[in-house]
XYZ file of C-alpha atoms in Angstrom:
308
model
C -54.091 85.211 43.878
C -51.922 87.847 45.556
C -48.872 86.865 43.542
C -50.942 86.760 40.355
C -52.223 90.306 40.976
C -48.641 91.545 41.547
C -47.470 90.007 38.288
C -50.397 91.557 36.422
C -49.623 95.018 37.914
C -45.975 94.771 36.867
C -47.027 93.825 33.342
C -49.403 96.775 33.060
C -46.727 99.161 34.380
C -44.155 97.800 31.933
C -46.526 98.111 28.964
C -47.416 101.685 29.946
C -43.723 102.591 30.267
C -42.905 101.156 26.857
C -45.916 102.918 25.326
C -44.753 106.317 26.641
C -41.229 105.629 25.400
C -42.540 104.820 21.951
C -44.459 108.108 21.862
C -41.374 110.069 22.860
C -39.299 108.372 20.154
C -41.938 109.139 17.536
C -41.989 112.803 18.576
C -38.191 112.963 18.589
C -37.883 111.410 15.132
C -40.604 113.704 13.740
C -38.927 116.833 15.096
C -35.566 115.640 13.799
C -36.979 115.084 10.330
C -38.506 118.586 10.404
C -35.073 120.018 11.251
C -33.430 117.993 8.476
C -36.024 119.147 5.914
C -35.584 122.777 7.022
C -31.810 122.395 6.737
C -32.230 121.009 3.234
C -34.368 123.995 2.239
C -31.803 126.463 3.600
C -28.986 124.663 1.799
C -30.958 124.594 -1.447
C -31.605 128.340 -1.144
C -27.897 129.009 -0.631
C -26.967 126.723 -3.525
C -29.463 128.477 -5.820
C -28.064 131.914 -4.956
C -24.459 130.746 -5.247
C -25.090 129.268 -8.716
C -27.361 132.074 -9.941
C -26.700 133.495 -13.404
C -25.570 136.990 -12.432
C -25.396 138.425 -15.930
C -21.676 139.092 -15.554
C -18.441 137.175 -15.001
C -17.025 137.597 -11.519
C -13.877 135.456 -11.468
C -11.562 137.427 -13.814
C -12.503 140.917 -12.538
C -10.803 143.066 -9.884
C -12.603 146.097 -8.431
C -10.481 149.176 -7.673
C -12.311 151.796 -5.596
C -10.906 155.302 -6.043
C -11.828 158.237 -3.799
C -11.092 161.583 -5.449
C -12.357 163.832 -2.666
C -8.801 164.824 -1.688
C -7.940 165.847 -5.232
C -8.426 169.567 -5.783
C -10.478 169.836 -8.964
C -13.777 171.130 -10.203
C -16.616 168.566 -10.406
C -16.816 169.103 -14.160
C -13.171 167.984 -14.506
C -13.666 164.633 -12.775
C -14.774 162.776 -15.905
C -11.492 163.578 -17.685
C -9.540 162.628 -14.561
C -11.318 159.279 -14.310
C -10.577 158.623 -17.960
C -6.855 159.169 -17.308
C -7.040 156.658 -14.458
C -8.774 154.163 -16.720
C -6.155 154.560 -19.451
C -3.315 154.171 -16.947
C -4.837 150.937 -15.617
C -5.484 149.633 -19.147
C -1.757 149.955 -19.979
C -0.726 147.601 -17.160
C 0.601 144.273 -18.527
C -1.838 141.426 -17.946
C -4.936 143.650 -18.137
C -7.461 142.722 -20.821
C -9.810 145.698 -20.378
C -10.773 148.373 -17.838
C -13.964 150.313 -17.275
C -15.096 152.945 -14.784
C -18.496 153.033 -13.083
C -20.251 154.767 -10.232
C -21.856 151.502 -9.069
C -20.278 148.046 -9.074
C -22.321 144.828 -9.208
C -23.438 143.627 -5.773
C -21.676 146.624 -4.248
C -24.541 147.578 -1.950
C -25.138 151.072 -3.398
C -28.118 152.224 -5.451
C -28.912 155.148 -7.758
C -32.460 155.768 -8.898
C -33.966 158.337 -11.287
C -37.436 159.110 -12.547
C -37.907 158.418 -16.228
C -40.422 159.519 -18.851
C -41.061 157.587 -22.055
C -42.742 159.525 -24.878
C -45.737 157.483 -26.053
C -44.927 154.929 -23.359
C -47.278 153.205 -20.906
C -49.107 155.365 -18.384
C -47.437 154.658 -15.056
C -47.543 156.287 -11.649
C -44.559 158.273 -10.417
C -43.449 155.394 -8.205
C -43.578 152.959 -11.128
C -41.469 155.273 -13.287
C -38.402 154.907 -11.065
C -35.460 153.088 -12.661
C -32.005 152.183 -11.396
C -29.056 154.099 -12.826
C -25.338 153.584 -13.310
C -22.696 155.902 -14.756
C -20.208 153.943 -16.838
C -17.309 154.392 -19.237
C -16.631 152.573 -22.518
C -15.831 148.826 -22.273
C -18.001 148.356 -19.172
C -19.977 145.441 -20.608
C -16.933 143.869 -22.281
C -15.014 144.026 -19.005
C -17.777 142.361 -17.007
C -18.790 139.943 -19.742
C -22.363 141.227 -20.043
C -23.838 140.497 -23.471
C -24.975 143.377 -25.692
C -28.204 142.169 -27.299
C -28.680 144.987 -29.802
C -27.152 148.331 -30.621
C -23.688 149.189 -29.345
C -21.575 149.776 -26.274
C -20.472 153.265 -25.279
C -17.570 154.799 -27.184
C -15.057 157.587 -26.455
C -17.191 159.848 -28.685
C -20.010 159.728 -26.095
C -18.734 162.719 -24.146
C -19.776 166.215 -23.154
C -21.031 168.173 -26.159
C -22.179 165.114 -28.128
C -25.816 163.880 -28.234
C -26.919 162.381 -24.921
C -27.180 158.593 -25.070
C -28.192 155.765 -22.758
C -28.081 151.952 -22.663
C -30.889 149.941 -21.039
C -31.312 146.349 -19.905
C -33.956 143.714 -20.628
C -36.000 144.515 -17.515
C -36.203 148.160 -18.602
C -37.309 147.249 -22.120
C -39.923 144.855 -20.753
C -41.410 147.437 -18.413
C -41.297 150.585 -20.536
C -41.284 149.255 -24.136
C -43.381 146.070 -23.769
C -40.306 143.931 -24.398
C -39.568 145.410 -27.836
C -36.088 146.362 -29.002
C -35.597 149.850 -27.510
C -32.614 150.909 -29.673
C -33.427 154.226 -31.325
C -36.120 155.106 -28.796
C -36.025 158.217 -26.605
C -35.897 158.473 -22.819
C -36.425 161.683 -20.921
C -35.292 162.560 -17.427
C -37.604 165.168 -15.887
C -36.001 168.159 -14.154
C -35.439 168.090 -10.411
C -33.889 170.580 -7.961
C -30.414 171.540 -9.140
C -30.651 169.671 -12.463
C -32.384 170.481 -15.714
C -34.294 167.833 -17.635
C -32.559 165.936 -20.442
C -33.424 163.677 -23.362
C -31.355 160.612 -24.247
C -31.364 158.262 -27.226
C -31.166 154.533 -26.508
C -28.090 153.280 -28.389
C -27.646 149.909 -26.660
C -29.707 147.028 -25.271
C -27.984 144.606 -22.864
C -28.932 141.472 -20.955
C -30.068 141.665 -17.366
C -27.385 141.708 -14.673
C -27.616 141.754 -10.894
C -27.484 145.315 -9.640
C -27.315 145.628 -5.831
C -28.068 142.190 -4.385
C -28.426 138.626 -5.640
C -31.577 138.313 -3.491
C -33.436 141.035 -5.386
C -35.205 140.813 -8.700
C -33.093 142.465 -11.402
C -34.482 146.002 -11.719
C -34.988 148.150 -14.857
C -31.586 149.784 -15.286
C -30.206 152.658 -17.351
C -26.498 153.095 -18.094
C -25.351 156.665 -18.801
C -21.862 157.774 -19.911
C -19.768 159.236 -17.094
C -18.345 161.748 -19.574
C -21.801 163.214 -20.278
C -22.652 163.788 -16.620
C -22.152 167.461 -15.666
C -21.090 166.540 -12.111
C -19.622 163.025 -11.839
C -19.409 161.561 -8.320
C -16.406 162.210 -6.102
C -15.525 158.503 -6.083
C -15.373 155.950 -8.871
C -14.744 152.235 -9.255
C -12.496 150.714 -11.889
C -13.415 147.214 -13.021
C -10.246 145.522 -14.266
C -10.474 142.298 -16.268
C -7.389 140.097 -16.090
C -6.118 138.593 -19.328
C -5.349 135.369 -17.449
C -4.759 134.032 -13.970
C -5.994 135.506 -10.725
C -6.932 139.202 -10.903
C -5.387 139.682 -7.436
C -1.954 139.430 -9.085
C -2.625 142.821 -10.715
C -2.933 144.735 -7.432
C 0.681 145.927 -7.154
C 1.145 147.036 -10.786
C -2.270 148.715 -10.780
C -1.429 150.589 -7.573
C 1.771 151.826 -9.177
C 0.006 152.890 -12.395
C -2.772 154.766 -10.561
C -0.235 156.338 -8.222
C 1.595 157.632 -11.274
C -1.498 159.694 -12.144
C -1.970 160.998 -8.606
C -0.106 159.653 -5.587
C -2.591 161.115 -3.081
C -5.526 158.992 -4.202
C -6.911 156.589 -1.560
C -7.532 153.301 -3.367
C -8.773 149.885 -2.251
C -8.795 146.580 -4.119
C -11.255 143.714 -3.992
C -11.866 140.817 -6.397
C -15.404 140.861 -7.737
C -15.831 137.176 -6.845
C -15.018 137.998 -3.207
C -17.535 140.848 -3.260
C -20.262 138.517 -4.519
C -19.382 135.794 -1.991
C -19.439 138.321 0.858
C -23.043 139.167 0.000
C -23.989 135.516 0.636
C -22.458 135.202 4.105
C -25.846 135.178 5.847
C -27.229 132.374 3.663
C -23.983 130.383 3.975
C -23.944 130.575 7.794
C -27.643 129.685 8.110
C -27.221 126.721 5.746
C -24.181 125.388 7.640
C -25.735 125.799 11.094
C -29.085 124.318 10.095
C -27.342 121.400 8.409
C -25.191 120.745 11.478
C -28.037 120.870 13.996
C -30.363 118.929 11.701
C -27.786 116.139 11.404
C -27.154 116.217 15.155
C -30.880 115.944 15.893
C -31.193 112.995 13.507
C -28.253 111.271 15.202
C -29.809 111.724 18.654
C -33.131 110.413 17.367
C -31.359 107.356 15.992
C -29.661 106.716 19.346
C -32.969 107.129 21.150
C -34.712 104.705 18.796
C -31.905 102.185 19.240
C -32.096 102.526 23.027
C -35.838 101.867 23.130
C -35.902 98.974 20.672
């Protein structure tokens, strides 16, 4: 009887040990699967952002940032100076088109103005805020953004001519109920240091990412740089390469811009690199979660093999 009781005790202890091991393996596998699913979600988010339709073409475009603060000139003369820079860059061999703008896509900067729409929807002051960009002719052709209706800006849209503006789809949806806004009127109310102005909508373009690929595309207005009484002290030239990598245009563009003014601080960055840099956080999270999720699944597999 004594020996029989000992054998029974060893059997109960062994069964209890195996039962606890099974529970631990189940918990380990469940946690591993949770990590793998989370990693898959992070990777899908990154993939969705990386393959998002941005509303512009990033691969053939080079961004040239020009700081004109060191150039002694009146603010009213900056528009003409920026136009000379644009023409100099456009004459470089291998350049398909060049445009100037105060804001570049996914550049991290934001301009916002209040807007009034005669006979438009009744909105609060906060809801009447729209994003703004100052651009030169050929901006949409350079970036590959489609003009849905109306026209692009032209050299005739300058100081002294009727004030014009181009709006995107999000703007038309919010302020014109999605109707074609070409021919409509937009008014900017006065604010300290600036009188109010009225602008005719001459163009209607597709939506394009403004500041970040993570944000919903905002209602955006595009005004001519040449019609702004005080253009900004810095400008960005978007240069579209006729073929090949746009980085090959850096040296000839630096020489052409230096021929206009050799004291200008300029920096170059491919637009594709600028967009990819904005996704660094999502890329790192996706890679780390994928690595640790796979590692956890491997350890769970080894633990399951060891128990069974």
